[in-house]
Amino acid sequence: MSTTRDPVSGARHEQATEPVGAHRAGAPGRVRITPGQTLLVVILPLLAIALWQVAVWVFSPREWILPSPADVARAGWDVRDRLWFHAGWTILIAVIALAIAVSLGSAIAYLVARSRLWSLAVYPWVIVSQVIPLVALAPLFVLWFPPFAAILALAVLMSIFPVVVAGVDGLRGTDPDLVRAARGLGASERWTWTHIRVPSALPRLFTGIRLAAVFVVSGAVVGELVASDRGLGALTRLTAGQFETAVTFAAVLLLGVIGLCLFGLVALAERIALPWTRRATRPGS
Amino acid sequence: MLDGVDFVARAGEATAIVGPSGCGKSTLLDVLAGLRIPDSGEADPGGDVALMPQGDALMPWLTMRDNVAMGARLGGVPRAEAVGRADAAIAALGLARFGDHYPHALSGGMRQRAALARTMLAGRATWLLDEPFGALDALTRSEMHDVLRELRANEHPTILLVTHDVAEAVALCDRILVAGPRPMRIVDDISVDGGDPAATASAVLTSLRQAGALA
C-alpha cells in the first residue's frame, strides 16, 4: 500500500475494501456497461423490426392497416421533405415550451420552497392541476388562443409539473450542515438561499427537466392533433385520415427520435453544467 | 436544552467542552454563533466567531479553492483577494495540487483541512469547532490534531472545541469544561497545562462519571 495522497488511488483503495457484491454492482450513477449489454441494446430493436417484417409477410394485412418496416422506410424517404417540415414545427414548439417550463417551473419552485404562503396557497393547486387530463383541455385552449399559443400552452402545462416538484424537493432537501456551515461563517439566511440551497438543488432539478423534455413532446403533439395543420401531430392526423398509414408510422418514429434527442441534450447540459455530480457519492461520507 | 452553562473563555486559549453525545453541545455553539436565540441568559462572544460544523460540510459544487475562499468572502474580502488567500492557505496545508478538485475527489483528511482553512480565512477571533474530527479514522485524526496545533501557533485564535473524545480534548486544549447530560450544565473545569495527560484524562472521566454522563 502506498502512502500517496493522490485522490484517485485513495478512492480506488476505498472501493477495494467494499464487499465484493457492492463492488460488482458498481458505484451509483456510474453503471459499467459491458460489450454484451451494448449488443443487447442494439439487437433487441432489430429483432422487433424483424419480427414485425415477418408478421407482415405471414399474415399479409392490407398496407393501410399495418405496413411493413420496409414500407415505412420507403414511404418516409419518399416524403422526407414533408416530414422535415412538420418535424421542424414540432421541434420549435417543444424547445420553446421546454424553455418556458424550465424557467417558469424553477421560479415557482423557488417561491414555493421559500415562502409559506406559496407553499400553502399555490403548491397544492399545482398538484391538483395534474389530476385534470390535459388532453381534455385541448379543445378549450383552441377556443381561447390562436393555434400556436394553444399548442405552446398545452406543451408547457404537460412539462412544467416535474420541474416544479423536483425543484421544490431539491430546495427543501438541502443538507442542513451546509447551511449551518455558511451561517456559522456569517452568511445571512438570504445568502444561503442563493449560494447554498439553489446550487445544491440543481441535480434534482435536472432530473425533473429530463422528464419534462419527454413530456413536452407529448404536449406539443396533443396540441397539433387538435389545433393545427402543421407539426408531426397534425401529420399523423392527416395521413391516418387518408390511409397513408406508412407515413403515420414514420412520423411516430420520428417523434420518438425527437424525444430521445431532447432527453439526451438535457443530460448533456447537466454533465456540462454540473461537473461535480459526475461521481455521485463522496467516498467515506 | 441548556441550563447553568456559565463560563468565560480567555482570549487565545483553547477550551474543550467534553460531554456525552446529544447533551446540547451543538446547541451551545449555535447560541454562541448567533444562529439560535437563548430563552434566557446571555451569550456574548463579541460577535466575532466562526462556527465549523461536524464533518467537513464543504460545498460539493465548489472546487476546494472556492470552498476555502468562501470563508474569506463571508469575512468581507473581495473575490479576487479571497481566491488569492485561499490559494495561499491551501498551499500552506500541503494541498496546492488539489485546488481545482471537487470535494468528492478528495480524501477525508484533505476535506477536513480545507474546512479548517475555510474557517481560518473568515478572519474571526474565535473558532467554534463542533466535533470537527469525529468522522475521521484514527491516523487521519492525529494528523489533523497536528494541523490544528500549527494553525493555533500561527493564528492565535480563541478556540472552543466541542468533542466527546477525552484524549482529543487533552491533546489539543489548555482547559477542559466537563458537561453533564440534558439539560446541559458545566460540572467541572479542569486545567490541562503541564500535567500528565493520562492523569488529566482520568480526572475528566471521573467528573463525567459523577455527573451521570457515563453509564
Short mmCIF file of C-alpha atoms in Angstrom, two decimals, chain A residues 4-8 14 174 177-188 191 195-197 199-200 275-285, chain B residues 26 29-30 35 49-51 53-54 56-61 70-71 74 94 97-98 101-106 110-111 113 118-119 122 124 130 143:
data_model
loop_
_atom_site.label_atom_id
_atom_site.label_comp_id
_atom_site.label_asym_id
_atom_site.label_seq_id
_atom_site.Cartn_x
_atom_site.Cartn_y
_atom_site.Cartn_z
CA THR A 4 0.45 8.65 -1.89
CA ARG A 5 -2.04 11.45 -1.43
CA ASP A 6 -3.36 11.05 -4.92
CA PRO A 7 -7.14 11.22 -4.51
CA VAL A 8 -7.70 8.78 -7.34
CA GLU A 14 -11.60 2.60 -0.55
CA THR A 174 -30.61 20.86 1.21
CA ASP A 177 -24.93 21.04 7.70
CA LEU A 178 -24.05 23.02 4.56
CA VAL A 179 -26.42 25.81 5.56
CA ARG A 180 -25.07 25.74 9.12
CA ALA A 181 -21.50 25.95 7.82
CA ALA A 182 -22.29 29.08 5.82
CA ARG A 183 -24.39 30.67 8.58
CA GLY A 184 -21.63 29.90 11.07
CA LEU A 185 -19.22 31.92 8.94
CA GLY A 186 -21.53 34.92 8.95
CA ALA A 187 -23.77 34.28 5.93
CA SER A 188 -27.27 35.73 6.07
CA TRP A 191 -27.38 34.46 1.13
CA HIS A 195 -25.46 30.41 -2.68
CA ILE A 196 -26.25 27.15 -0.87
CA ARG A 197 -29.81 25.96 -1.40
CA PRO A 199 -26.86 25.10 -6.23
CA SER A 200 -27.49 22.08 -4.02
CA PRO A 275 -19.28 18.71 -13.37
CA TRP A 276 -19.26 17.95 -9.65
CA THR A 277 -22.00 15.33 -9.95
CA ARG A 278 -20.02 13.08 -12.27
CA ARG A 279 -19.26 10.87 -9.33
CA ALA A 280 -22.45 10.74 -7.38
CA THR A 281 -21.20 9.93 -3.89
CA ARG A 282 -18.29 11.18 -1.87
CA PRO A 283 -16.16 8.33 -0.60
CA GLY A 284 -16.18 7.92 3.16
CA SER A 285 -19.06 10.25 3.94
CA SER B 26 -24.08 21.78 19.35
CA LEU B 29 -22.30 26.55 19.77
CA ASP B 30 -25.35 27.67 17.73
CA LEU B 35 -27.76 31.09 14.97
CA VAL B 49 -16.93 33.93 15.89
CA ALA B 50 -16.65 31.38 13.12
CA LEU B 51 -18.51 28.09 13.55
CA PRO B 53 -19.99 22.18 11.95
CA GLN B 54 -19.50 18.44 12.32
CA ASP B 56 -16.32 18.95 6.72
CA ALA B 57 -19.54 20.45 5.24
CA LEU B 58 -17.73 21.51 2.07
CA MET B 59 -19.99 22.59 -0.76
CA PRO B 60 -19.90 19.72 -3.28
CA TRP B 61 -20.43 22.08 -6.24
CA MET B 70 -15.92 31.20 0.73
CA GLY B 71 -14.60 31.74 4.26
CA LEU B 74 -18.06 35.77 4.06
CA GLY B 94 0.18 20.97 1.59
CA ARG B 97 -2.05 20.39 -6.22
CA PHE B 98 -5.70 19.87 -5.35
CA HIS B 101 -10.56 19.31 -7.25
CA TYR B 102 -14.15 18.96 -6.13
CA PRO B 103 -14.68 17.65 -2.58
CA HIS B 104 -15.79 14.19 -3.76
CA ALA B 105 -12.36 13.66 -5.29
CA LEU B 106 -10.53 14.42 -2.02
CA MET B 110 -7.91 16.75 2.77
CA ARG B 111 -11.53 17.80 3.06
CA ARG B 113 -8.02 20.53 6.18
CA ARG B 118 -12.21 27.98 5.27
CA THR B 119 -12.87 28.67 8.97
CA ALA B 122 -13.19 34.02 7.86
CA ARG B 124 -12.67 35.73 13.24
CA ASP B 130 -18.15 21.19 16.63
CA GLU B 143 -2.66 14.23 11.58
#
